[in-house]
Short mmCIF file of C-alpha atoms (C1' of nucleotides) in Angstrom, two decimals:
data_model
loop_
_atom_site.label_atom_id
_atom_site.label_comp_id
_atom_site.label_asym_id
_atom_site.label_seq_id
_atom_site.Cartn_x
_atom_site.Cartn_y
_atom_site.Cartn_z
CA MET A 57 156.65 99.70 107.18
CA LYS A 58 154.80 96.48 107.65
CA LYS A 59 156.42 95.90 111.00
CA GLU A 60 155.20 99.28 112.15
CA ALA A 61 151.63 98.73 111.14
CA GLU A 62 151.73 95.27 112.60
CA LYS A 63 152.93 96.64 115.86
CA VAL A 64 150.29 99.29 116.21
CA LEU A 65 147.54 96.90 115.32
CA SER A 66 148.56 94.30 117.86
CA PHE A 67 147.24 94.69 121.36
CA PRO A 68 145.58 91.36 122.16
CA ARG A 69 144.45 92.23 125.67
CA LYS A 70 142.34 95.17 124.61
CA GLN A 71 140.94 93.43 121.59
CA ALA A 72 137.32 93.24 122.70
CA GLU A 73 137.17 96.88 123.69
CA GLU A 74 138.72 97.96 120.44
CA ILE A 75 136.44 95.88 118.28
CA GLN A 76 133.56 97.45 120.14
CA ALA A 77 134.91 100.94 119.55
CA LEU A 78 135.45 100.16 115.90
CA GLN A 79 131.92 98.85 115.47
CA ASP A 80 130.50 101.90 117.25
CA THR A 81 132.31 104.19 114.84
CA ILE A 82 131.22 102.23 111.80
CA TYR A 83 127.67 102.50 113.04
CA VAL A 84 127.89 106.28 113.35
CA VAL A 85 129.64 107.05 110.08
CA GLY A 86 128.12 104.14 108.17
CA GLY A 87 126.75 104.46 104.68
CA LYS A 88 128.13 105.98 101.55
CA TRP A 89 127.41 109.61 102.26
CA ARG A 90 128.00 110.60 105.87
CA LEU A 91 131.76 111.11 105.70
CA PRO A 92 131.81 112.88 102.32
CA ILE A 93 129.16 115.29 103.62
CA ILE A 94 131.10 115.97 106.81
CA ASN A 95 134.21 116.53 104.75
CA SER A 96 132.43 118.90 102.41
CA ILE A 97 130.96 121.03 105.17
CA CYS A 98 134.20 121.09 107.14
CA ASN A 99 135.85 122.27 103.93
CA GLY A 100 133.66 125.32 103.94
CA ASN A 101 130.70 124.41 101.77
CA LYS A 102 127.59 125.86 103.32
CA ARG A 103 124.83 125.74 100.74
CA PHE A 104 122.75 122.75 99.79
CA ARG A 105 123.61 122.93 96.10
CA ASP A 106 127.28 123.52 96.78
CA ILE A 107 127.46 120.51 99.05
CA GLN A 108 125.63 118.44 96.49
CA ARG A 109 127.89 119.54 93.66
CA SER A 110 130.95 118.70 95.72
CA ILE A 111 129.91 115.09 96.17
CA PRO A 112 129.67 113.13 92.92
CA GLY A 113 126.63 110.91 92.72
CA ILE A 114 124.62 112.11 95.68
CA THR A 115 120.93 112.86 95.08
CA THR A 116 118.89 115.56 96.77
CA ARG A 117 116.98 112.88 98.59
CA MET A 118 120.02 111.35 100.24
CA LEU A 119 121.63 114.68 100.98
CA SER A 120 118.44 116.01 102.50
CA ARG A 121 118.01 112.92 104.62
CA GLU A 122 121.57 112.91 105.88
CA LEU A 123 121.59 116.64 106.65
CA LYS A 124 118.42 116.30 108.67
CA GLU A 125 119.80 113.48 110.75
CA MET A 126 123.14 115.18 111.16
CA GLU A 127 121.39 118.26 112.44
CA LEU A 128 119.47 116.16 114.97
CA ASN A 129 122.72 114.58 116.11
CA LYS A 130 124.36 117.98 116.55
CA LEU A 131 126.93 117.31 113.90
CA ILE A 132 125.97 120.43 111.99
CA ASN A 133 124.12 123.71 112.46
CA ARG A 134 121.38 124.75 110.09
CA THR A 135 120.65 128.43 109.76
CA VAL A 136 117.87 129.94 107.69
CA TYR A 137 118.15 133.48 106.41
CA ALA A 138 114.83 135.06 105.54
CA ASP A 139 116.01 136.71 102.38
CA THR A 140 114.21 136.49 99.11
CA PRO A 141 114.73 133.87 98.07
CA VAL A 142 115.36 132.09 101.35
CA THR A 143 118.91 130.92 101.85
CA VAL A 144 120.04 128.17 104.17
CA GLU A 145 123.50 127.61 105.55
CA TYR A 146 124.98 124.49 107.02
CA THR A 147 128.02 124.81 109.23
CA SER A 148 130.04 122.28 111.15
CA THR A 149 130.04 121.97 114.93
CA ASP A 150 133.12 121.07 116.94
CA TYR A 151 131.80 117.54 117.16
CA CYS A 152 131.85 117.37 113.39
CA TYR A 153 135.55 118.16 113.31
CA SER A 154 136.28 115.15 115.51
CA PHE A 155 135.93 112.97 112.44
CA GLY A 156 138.91 114.74 110.88
CA PRO A 157 141.51 112.06 111.62
CA ILE A 158 139.29 109.34 110.15
CA ILE A 159 138.59 111.32 107.02
CA LEU A 160 142.24 112.23 106.54
CA ALA A 161 143.31 108.61 106.97
CA MET A 162 140.76 107.55 104.39
CA ILE A 163 141.71 110.26 101.90
CA ASP A 164 145.32 109.23 102.30
CA TRP A 165 144.51 105.59 101.72
CA GLY A 166 142.38 106.41 98.69
CA LYS A 167 145.12 108.49 97.07
CA LYS A 168 147.72 105.78 97.56
CA HIS A 169 145.33 103.17 96.30
CA ARG A 170 144.62 105.13 93.14
CA LYS A 171 148.29 105.76 92.58
CA LYS A 172 148.87 102.06 92.97
CA ILE A 173 146.26 100.89 90.50
CA THR A 174 146.79 103.61 87.93
CA GLY A 175 150.54 103.58 88.33
CA LYS A 176 150.80 107.35 88.39
CA ASP A 177 150.33 110.29 90.67
CA MET B 53 142.02 126.44 104.43
CA LYS B 54 139.24 128.65 103.15
CA LYS B 55 140.98 131.95 102.83
CA GLU B 56 139.44 132.64 99.44
CA ALA B 57 135.73 132.18 99.04
CA GLU B 58 135.99 131.77 95.31
CA LYS B 59 138.23 128.81 95.79
CA VAL B 60 135.62 127.06 97.82
CA LEU B 61 132.89 127.90 95.37
CA SER B 62 134.79 126.81 92.33
CA PHE B 63 135.91 123.50 93.76
CA PRO B 64 139.62 123.42 93.25
CA ARG B 65 141.01 120.29 91.78
CA LYS B 66 142.49 119.31 95.08
CA GLN B 67 139.14 119.20 96.79
CA ALA B 68 137.61 117.13 94.04
CA GLU B 69 140.55 114.76 94.20
CA GLU B 70 140.15 114.34 97.93
CA ILE B 71 136.43 113.68 97.76
CA GLN B 72 137.19 111.11 95.10
CA ALA B 73 139.82 109.45 97.26
CA LEU B 74 137.43 109.42 100.19
CA GLN B 75 134.67 107.86 98.14
CA ASP B 76 137.05 105.25 96.75
CA THR B 77 138.05 104.24 100.25
CA ILE B 78 134.48 104.08 101.45
CA TYR B 79 133.69 101.83 98.53
CA VAL B 80 136.51 99.43 99.37
CA VAL B 81 135.92 99.19 103.11
CA GLY B 82 132.17 99.65 102.88
CA GLY B 83 129.74 97.60 104.90
CA LYS B 84 129.58 96.68 108.51
CA TRP B 85 132.08 93.85 108.51
CA ARG B 86 135.09 94.52 106.34
CA LEU B 87 137.10 96.64 108.77
CA PRO B 88 136.34 94.56 111.87
CA ILE B 89 137.48 91.45 109.99
CA ILE B 90 140.68 93.11 108.83
CA ASN B 91 141.31 94.26 112.36
CA SER B 92 140.70 90.81 113.77
CA ILE B 93 143.03 89.07 111.35
CA CYS B 94 145.72 91.72 111.72
CA ASN B 95 145.42 91.16 115.44
CA GLY B 96 146.45 87.58 114.97
CA ASN B 97 143.21 85.65 114.72
CA LYS B 98 143.65 82.97 112.10
CA ARG B 99 140.82 80.51 112.48
CA PHE B 100 137.27 80.94 111.23
CA ARG B 101 135.70 80.42 114.64
CA ASP B 102 138.20 82.67 116.37
CA ILE B 103 137.55 85.48 113.93
CA GLN B 104 133.81 85.01 114.31
CA ARG B 105 134.02 85.01 118.09
CA SER B 106 136.07 88.19 118.04
CA ILE B 107 133.40 90.12 116.15
CA PRO B 108 130.10 90.47 118.02
CA GLY B 109 127.07 89.91 115.85
CA ILE B 110 128.62 88.52 112.70
CA THR B 111 127.05 85.38 111.25
CA THR B 112 128.88 82.55 109.51
CA ARG B 113 127.25 83.61 106.29
CA MET B 114 128.59 87.14 106.33
CA LEU B 115 132.01 86.10 107.56
CA SER B 116 132.27 83.42 104.91
CA ARG B 117 131.26 85.81 102.18
CA GLU B 118 133.62 88.55 103.24
CA LEU B 119 136.56 86.22 103.65
CA LYS B 120 136.03 84.84 100.18
CA GLU B 121 135.98 88.28 98.62
CA MET B 122 138.93 89.47 100.67
CA GLU B 123 140.93 86.49 99.47
CA LEU B 124 140.08 87.34 95.87
CA ASN B 125 141.18 90.92 96.47
CA LYS B 126 144.49 89.78 97.95
CA LEU B 127 143.71 91.24 101.33
CA ILE B 128 144.26 87.93 103.05
CA ASN B 129 145.85 84.55 102.48
CA ARG B 130 143.91 81.36 102.99
CA THR B 131 145.84 78.23 103.79
CA VAL B 132 144.37 74.77 104.18
CA TYR B 133 146.15 72.18 106.27
CA ALA B 134 145.16 68.63 105.43
CA ASP B 135 145.01 67.45 109.01
CA THR B 136 142.15 65.51 110.46
CA PRO B 137 140.05 67.40 110.85
CA VAL B 138 141.03 69.89 108.21
CA THR B 139 142.18 73.24 109.57
CA VAL B 140 142.17 76.52 107.70
CA GLU B 141 144.21 79.60 108.47
CA TYR B 142 143.66 83.15 107.37
CA THR B 143 146.56 85.55 107.50
CA SER B 144 146.93 89.17 106.49
CA THR B 145 148.88 90.37 103.50
CA ASP B 146 150.90 93.60 103.49
CA TYR B 147 148.04 95.21 101.65
CA CYS B 148 145.78 94.39 104.56
CA TYR B 149 147.99 96.30 106.96
CA SER B 150 147.60 99.44 104.90
CA PHE B 151 144.20 99.91 106.51
CA GLY B 152 145.90 100.26 109.89
CA PRO B 153 145.73 104.06 110.12
CA ILE B 154 142.04 104.10 109.25
CA ILE B 155 141.22 101.42 111.77
CA LEU B 156 143.24 103.10 114.50
CA ALA B 157 141.57 106.45 113.84
CA MET B 158 138.18 104.80 114.07
CA ILE B 159 138.99 102.90 117.24
CA ASP B 160 140.21 106.11 118.76
CA TRP B 161 137.06 107.96 117.80
CA GLY B 162 134.88 105.14 119.11
CA LYS B 163 136.60 105.11 122.49
CA LYS B 164 136.25 108.85 122.92
CA HIS B 165 132.66 108.74 121.80
CA ARG B 166 131.82 106.05 124.32
CA LYS B 167 133.58 107.92 127.06
CA LYS B 168 131.60 110.97 126.13
CA ILE B 169 128.15 109.38 126.16
CA THR B 170 128.69 107.12 129.17
CA GLY B 171 130.64 109.73 131.06
CA LYS B 172 133.30 107.28 132.12
CA ASP B 173 136.37 105.53 130.83
"C1'" DC C 54 117.32 127.66 95.59
"C1'" DA C 55 116.23 124.18 99.00
"C1'" DG C 56 114.19 120.83 99.58
"C1'" DC C 57 109.89 116.99 100.23
"C1'" DA C 58 106.91 112.98 98.50
"C1'" DT C 59 106.34 108.80 96.23
"C1'" DC C 60 107.43 104.64 94.16
"C1'" DC C 61 110.54 101.08 93.39
"C1'" DA C 62 114.89 98.18 92.72
"C1'" DA C 63 118.87 96.14 94.54
"C1'" DG C 64 121.70 94.65 97.83
"C1'" DA C 65 123.01 93.94 102.62
"C1'" DA C 66 122.14 91.41 106.35
"C1'" DG C 67 119.64 88.09 109.62
"C1'" DA C 68 117.75 83.37 110.98
"C1'" DT C 69 118.05 78.84 110.62
"C1'" DA C 70 119.21 74.43 109.11
"C1'" DC C 71 122.45 71.49 107.25
"C1'" DT C 72 127.12 69.17 105.22
"C1'" DG C 73 131.93 67.06 104.78
"C1'" DC D 26 135.85 72.80 112.55
"C1'" DA D 27 134.71 75.34 108.49
"C1'" DG D 28 131.78 76.43 106.16
"C1'" DT D 29 126.90 76.21 102.48
"C1'" DA D 30 122.14 76.74 101.37
"C1'" DT D 31 117.73 78.93 101.69
"C1'" DC D 32 114.49 81.95 102.85
"C1'" DT D 33 113.15 86.31 104.53
"C1'" DT D 34 113.57 90.97 106.19
"C1'" DC D 35 115.50 95.42 106.34
"C1'" DT D 36 117.94 99.26 104.62
"C1'" DT D 37 119.98 101.90 101.18
"C1'" DG D 38 119.63 104.33 97.51
"C1'" DG D 39 117.97 105.81 92.73
"C1'" DA D 40 114.44 108.19 89.64
"C1'" DT D 41 111.35 111.53 89.20
"C1'" DG D 42 108.11 115.04 89.93
"C1'" DC D 43 106.52 118.74 92.76
"C1'" DT D 44 106.43 122.89 96.18
"C1'" DG D 45 107.27 127.41 98.60
#
DNA sequence: CAGCATCCAAGAAGATACTG
DNA sequence: CAGTATCTTCTTGGATGCTG
């Protein structure tokens, strides 16, 4: 197990390029909220309140701010339906799904971590 | 994944659990420097200066602070050799390697992203 | 419901200088 | 080499109230 991880993490010659790639990614998904929001929308949540309810602790201010920037960066689509009252839907773009592997790896780590510190499943 | 709308709207336990796991992980690896440092040490860098040189932009202050906290959290081992001058070595624990999949997923994303925006490999 | 505006606190991070 | 110490700036994020 350790040997495996050690192996995959050890390519000295490409180290600089990989550190760069890692730092780029951290820059893009940085902050507490970006990945949980992506995860929520990719999971099918479309409405502002639904997304907010699905992410413990997030305020309307932060959610609003992140959604706006994510729309600018083409991570999500925002569609307004002129009903009464107005409804808005957020949906993921293909680009948004590219974060899937990162999110899954992090969910996996988090579950194992919790199991480890609580001692149960 | 979202075959039943009511499931999405009612937030099944599984989804809540996954968001929780994701937020836990973000909390642990949060910040700009934690993952690059883990990556550097897992890649075999042991000395303070070597680690610093391998991570563009990090200051001695931030590196020092992170290393201290990572040692407290058993992510790394710190060994002092009483030579003249004194040398210090940081090495990864097994726990540290558990971040491997996350780091690899992020490196992969970063490489593809760079390829995409620069248009070349 | 879907946000925006405002004010403010706390922490992360940077610059720089210095020590054993 | 391996850090500490200070000072300052910047960013994140929280609280709250308000609007169409």
